[in-house]
Structures are given as C-alpha cells and as structure tokens.
Short mmCIF file of C-alpha atoms in Angstrom, two decimals:
data_model
loop_
_atom_site.label_atom_id
_atom_site.label_comp_id
_atom_site.label_asym_id
_atom_site.label_seq_id
_atom_site.Cartn_x
_atom_site.Cartn_y
_atom_site.Cartn_z
CA MET Y 1 140.46 147.09 16.66
CA ALA Y 2 138.88 148.53 19.81
CA VAL Y 3 139.83 152.11 20.63
CA ALA Y 4 140.41 152.95 24.33
CA THR Y 5 138.59 156.01 25.50
CA LYS Y 6 139.12 158.15 28.57
CA PRO Y 7 136.53 158.11 31.34
CA GLY Y 8 133.88 160.73 30.72
CA ALA Y 9 134.64 161.02 27.01
CA GLY Y 10 131.59 161.98 25.00
CA THR Y 11 129.60 163.01 28.09
CA GLY Y 12 130.49 166.71 28.01
CA HIS Y 13 132.26 166.38 31.39
CA THR Y 14 135.93 167.24 31.38
CA ALA Y 15 138.67 167.59 33.98
CA ALA Y 16 138.40 171.36 33.68
CA ASP Y 17 134.89 171.16 35.17
CA GLU Y 18 136.24 169.71 38.41
CA GLY Y 19 137.83 171.81 41.15
CA PRO Y 20 141.12 171.06 42.88
CA ALA Y 21 141.35 168.03 45.15
CA GLY Y 22 138.92 168.37 48.04
CA ARG Y 23 136.99 171.24 46.48
CA PRO Y 24 133.70 171.26 44.59
CA PRO Y 25 133.58 172.33 40.93
CA ALA Y 26 134.12 176.05 40.39
CA LEU Y 27 131.03 178.20 39.97
CA PRO Y 28 130.47 180.00 36.67
CA ALA Y 29 131.29 183.69 36.91
CA TRP Y 30 127.70 184.81 36.40
CA ALA Y 31 126.47 182.41 39.11
CA GLY Y 32 129.00 183.70 41.64
CA LEU Y 33 127.99 187.29 40.97
CA LEU Y 34 124.28 186.51 41.30
CA LEU Y 35 124.81 184.58 44.54
CA ALA Y 36 126.92 187.35 46.07
CA LEU Y 37 124.36 190.02 45.20
CA GLY Y 38 121.42 187.80 46.17
CA ALA Y 39 122.89 187.20 49.62
CA LEU Y 40 122.67 190.94 50.30
CA LEU Y 41 119.00 191.10 49.33
CA PRO Y 42 117.52 189.92 52.69
CA VAL Y 43 119.38 192.48 54.81
CA ALA Y 44 118.58 195.27 52.36
CA LEU Y 45 114.89 194.34 52.31
CA GLY Y 46 114.79 193.95 56.10
CA ALA Y 47 116.40 197.36 56.59
CA LEU Y 48 113.88 198.99 54.24
CA LEU Y 49 110.91 197.38 56.00
CA PHE Y 50 112.30 198.32 59.42
CA ARG Y 51 112.85 201.92 58.35
CA ASP Y 52 109.34 202.11 56.90
CA ARG Y 53 107.63 200.75 60.03
CA ALA Y 54 109.80 202.01 62.90
CA PRO Y 55 109.76 205.60 64.13
CA ARG Y 56 113.10 207.29 64.79
CA VAL Y 57 114.11 206.41 68.33
CA ARG Y 58 117.32 205.93 70.31
CA ASP Y 59 117.10 202.16 70.17
CA ILE Y 60 120.76 201.43 70.91
CA ALA Y 61 120.65 203.66 73.98
CA LEU Y 62 117.62 201.69 75.20
CA GLN Y 63 119.37 198.38 74.54
CA LEU Y 64 122.32 199.41 76.70
CA ALA Y 65 120.33 201.17 79.45
CA GLY Y 66 120.73 198.34 81.96
CA SER Y 67 118.22 199.66 84.49
CA ARG Y 68 114.68 200.98 84.64
CA ALA Y 69 115.76 204.49 85.57
CA ALA Y 70 118.16 204.71 82.65
CA ALA Y 71 115.57 203.24 80.27
CA GLU Y 72 112.91 205.72 81.39
CA ALA Y 73 115.37 208.57 80.88
CA VAL Y 74 115.91 207.38 77.29
CA VAL Y 75 112.24 206.72 76.50
CA GLY Y 76 110.76 209.77 78.19
CA GLY Y 77 107.10 210.01 77.24
CA HIS Y 78 107.46 208.15 73.95
CA ALA Y 79 107.00 204.55 75.08
CA GLY Y 80 104.59 203.89 72.20
CA ALA Y 81 107.21 204.86 69.60
CA TYR Y 82 109.81 202.60 71.21
CA LEU Y 83 107.38 199.68 71.33
CA ALA Y 84 106.61 200.17 67.63
CA ALA Y 85 110.33 200.17 66.84
CA LEU Y 86 110.83 196.98 68.85
CA ARG Y 87 108.03 195.26 66.96
CA ALA Y 88 109.44 196.36 63.60
CA ASP Y 89 112.91 195.15 64.57
CA GLY Y 90 111.88 191.61 63.62
CA TRP Y 91 112.20 192.50 59.92
CA LEU Y 92 115.78 193.67 60.40
CA ILE Y 93 116.68 190.62 62.48
CA ALA Y 94 115.32 188.24 59.85
CA GLY Y 95 117.14 190.16 57.12
CA TYR Y 96 120.61 190.13 58.60
CA GLY Y 97 120.19 186.57 59.88
CA LEU Y 98 119.39 185.27 56.40
CA THR Y 99 122.24 187.26 54.85
CA LEU Y 100 124.79 185.90 57.33
CA VAL Y 101 123.61 182.33 56.78
CA ALA Y 102 123.70 182.80 52.99
CA ALA Y 103 127.23 184.21 53.20
CA ALA Y 104 128.27 181.27 55.38
CA LEU Y 105 126.90 178.75 52.87
CA LEU Y 106 128.57 180.53 49.97
CA GLY Y 107 131.84 180.75 51.90
CA GLY Y 108 131.67 177.07 52.78
CA TYR Y 109 131.40 176.28 49.07
CA MET Y 110 134.07 178.71 47.92
CA LEU Y 111 136.73 178.44 50.65
CA GLY Y 112 137.32 174.71 50.57
CA PRO Y 113 137.66 172.19 53.42
CA SER Y 114 140.55 173.88 55.23
CA ARG Y 115 138.61 177.11 55.80
CA ARG Y 116 135.12 175.63 56.00
CA PRO Y 117 135.08 175.90 59.84
CA LEU Y 118 135.30 179.69 59.41
CA ALA Y 119 132.14 179.65 57.31
CA LEU Y 120 130.38 177.41 59.83
CA ALA Y 121 131.41 179.76 62.64
CA LEU Y 122 130.01 182.69 60.65
CA GLY Y 123 126.64 180.98 60.22
CA GLY Y 124 126.52 179.99 63.89
CA ALA Y 125 127.42 183.50 65.03
CA GLY Y 126 124.72 184.99 62.81
CA LEU Y 127 122.01 182.67 64.16
CA LEU Y 128 123.10 183.22 67.77
CA ALA Y 129 123.14 186.99 67.30
CA ALA Y 130 119.62 186.89 65.85
CA CYS Y 131 118.40 184.81 68.81
CA CYS Y 132 119.97 187.28 71.26
CA ASP Y 133 118.32 190.15 69.40
CA LEU Y 134 114.89 188.52 69.58
CA GLY Y 135 115.28 187.84 73.30
CA GLU Y 136 116.48 191.39 73.91
CA ASP Y 137 113.43 192.85 72.13
CA ALA Y 138 111.07 190.61 74.10
CA LEU Y 139 112.63 191.71 77.41
CA LEU Y 140 112.47 195.38 76.50
CA ARG Y 141 108.81 195.11 75.46
CA SER Y 142 108.07 193.35 78.73
CA GLY Y 143 109.83 196.07 80.70
CA LEU Y 144 108.08 198.91 78.88
CA ASP Y 145 104.59 197.49 78.48
CA GLY Y 146 104.14 194.10 80.09
CA PRO Y 147 103.85 192.21 83.35
CA ALA Y 148 107.23 193.55 84.47
CA ALA Y 149 106.42 197.18 83.66
CA GLY Y 150 107.03 199.38 86.69
CA ALA Y 151 108.46 196.47 88.70
CA SER Y 152 112.22 195.95 88.62
CA ASP Y 153 115.41 196.46 86.67
CA ALA Y 154 115.67 192.78 85.71
CA PRO Y 155 114.24 193.02 82.13
CA PHE Y 156 116.53 195.90 81.23
CA ALA Y 157 119.62 194.33 82.81
CA ALA Y 158 119.00 191.06 80.96
CA ALA Y 159 118.31 192.93 77.70
CA THR Y 160 121.60 194.79 78.05
CA ALA Y 161 123.47 191.50 78.58
CA LEU Y 162 121.89 190.01 75.44
CA ALA Y 163 122.56 193.20 73.46
CA THR Y 164 126.24 193.07 74.45
CA VAL Y 165 126.55 189.45 73.29
CA LYS Y 166 124.68 190.33 70.10
CA TRP Y 167 127.03 193.14 69.15
CA LEU Y 168 130.13 191.10 70.02
CA LEU Y 169 128.91 188.42 67.59
CA LEU Y 170 127.36 190.62 64.94
CA LEU Y 171 130.22 193.01 64.24
CA PRO Y 172 132.92 190.41 63.41
CA ALA Y 173 130.39 188.14 61.67
CA GLY Y 174 129.25 191.03 59.50
CA ALA Y 175 132.85 191.89 58.60
CA VAL Y 176 133.62 188.28 57.62
CA ALA Y 177 130.40 187.99 55.60
CA LEU Y 178 131.13 191.23 53.78
CA GLY Y 179 134.63 189.97 52.96
CA ILE Y 180 133.32 186.68 51.58
CA LEU Y 181 130.69 188.37 49.42
CA THR Y 182 133.16 191.01 48.19
CA VAL Y 183 135.77 188.42 47.19
CA THR Y 184 133.13 186.28 45.47
CA ALA Y 185 131.75 189.25 43.52
CA ALA Y 186 135.25 190.49 42.56
CA ARG Y 187 136.25 187.07 41.24
CA ALA Y 188 133.02 186.87 39.28
CA VAL Y 189 133.54 190.29 37.71
CA ARG Y 190 137.09 189.35 36.71
CA GLY Y 191 135.74 186.12 35.23
CA LEU Y 192 133.18 188.00 33.16
CA GLY Y 193 135.65 190.63 31.97
CA PRO Y 194 137.69 188.63 29.41
CA ALA Y 195 134.57 187.21 27.77
CA ARG Y 196 133.14 190.69 27.27
CA ALA Y 197 136.41 192.13 25.97
CA ALA Y 198 137.00 189.30 23.50
CA GLY Y 199 133.57 188.73 22.10
CA GLY Y 200 131.46 191.64 23.29
CA SER Y 201 129.17 189.32 25.25
CA THR Y 202 129.26 187.11 28.30
CA ARG Y 203 129.23 183.91 26.27
CA GLY Y 204 132.10 181.54 26.79
CA PRO Y 205 134.65 180.61 24.10
CA PRO Y 206 133.47 178.52 21.16
CA PRO Y 207 133.73 174.76 21.60
CA LEU Y 208 137.01 173.19 20.62
CA ARG Y 209 137.00 171.05 17.50
CA CYS Y 210 139.53 168.44 16.49
CA PRO Y 211 141.76 169.69 13.65
CA ALA Y 212 141.45 167.95 10.32
CA ALA Y 213 144.10 165.37 9.59
CA PRO Y 214 146.79 166.69 7.21
CA ASP Y 215 146.85 165.33 3.69
CA ARG Y 216 149.39 162.55 3.26
CA PRO Y 217 151.77 162.77 0.32
CA PRO Y 218 151.07 160.25 -2.43
CA VAL Y 219 152.94 156.99 -2.13
CA PRO Y 220 154.87 156.16 -5.30
CA ALA Y 221 153.80 152.97 -7.01
CA GLY Y 222 156.16 150.04 -6.74
CA PRO Y 223 158.13 148.63 -9.67
#
C-alpha cells in the first residue's frame, strides 16, 4: 500500500524554516548578529580613515558659512588644512553611505512588506545625503582653491544649501538605521541566549527522532 507523504518530507525543509505569510524565512540568530555588526563596519572604518588624514578644523562652520566673507573668517590663514580635510571627507562619506544602504537592505529583509517602504526611504535618503556631501565638498574646494577662488559668494552659498539638505536627510536616516541595527542585534542576542544557557554552546537543539513504537501485548491463541 502506498504511503502518502507531506510535501518537503525527507528534504530537511520544514514549515518552521519558512517565515509568516509575505515574509522571507527568518535569519539564524548568529547571522542576524553578524549582519548588524558588519553594517557598522564601513562607517567605523571611514571615520577612522577621516580622522587619520584630516587635520582638526571647523568643518561644519565652513559648510554653513554661506558667503565668502564668512568662510574666510572661519578659515583664516589655514586654507591648506581645510582643503586637506575636504579631501579626506570622501572616506567618511563612503563609510556612512555604505552603512545606511546596508541597514536599509537588512531592514527591508527583516521588516516585511508592510514596512519595506521605510527601508527603501532610508537607503534613498542615505544615497542622496552622500551625493549632497560630495557636491558640497567640491564647491568648497572650488571656492577656497579653484577657478572661483576670490570671485564670488556663489560656491559657498550653494555649499551651504547642499549641507542643509544633507543634514536634514542624514540625521533622521541615521536614527532609523541605528534603530534597525539595534533591534536586529537585540533579537539575535536573545536568540543565542537560550542555546548557551541550555547546552553551554551556540549549537541548536538536537534533531528530533521518531519515538519507538510501544510493544504490543501478546495476542492469546485461539481455541
């Protein structure tokens, strides 16, 4: 007699491996923790490289100067230091841009379809902020040491406009990204906790085995 089997039987794929309707399968706890920590790596590396290559300057004051007179008051006689900081800013821009995009991708996977537009908005805001930052740096370099040096206020006014848009995008995007990564890491740590407490390691529970069939009582012989 043929025995009916459930779909997926014997393949190692069970219903527990699938997420709720409309969601992808849940990540293992260790994978969620590694992804959350790995997403922070670009911004940390970019900040370290920027700090190593850029002298200490009042870069935010220069971004928001808005005019040549105000920019010259900020820079003083240290234009070379400000130009070096503007060149090194590319490392920081690349770092936070990659981190925001990574957080958006992770959030799009974790949040499900109903909140996926929030993750897409986060990624778009991060890319737009990075583009504004690159344009701002190019304008400031042009105003300090370029064809527009000593000419007009236009490079500094445009740089201030881009810096304003950048900060308006970057601050909320950074807060959302930090929330996504924090929630992902917290869930992963909670997922790893029971395995460590029960078995002293991060290995999952032992595989389930079918119980042995109970012994049947002997059937008395007929007359």
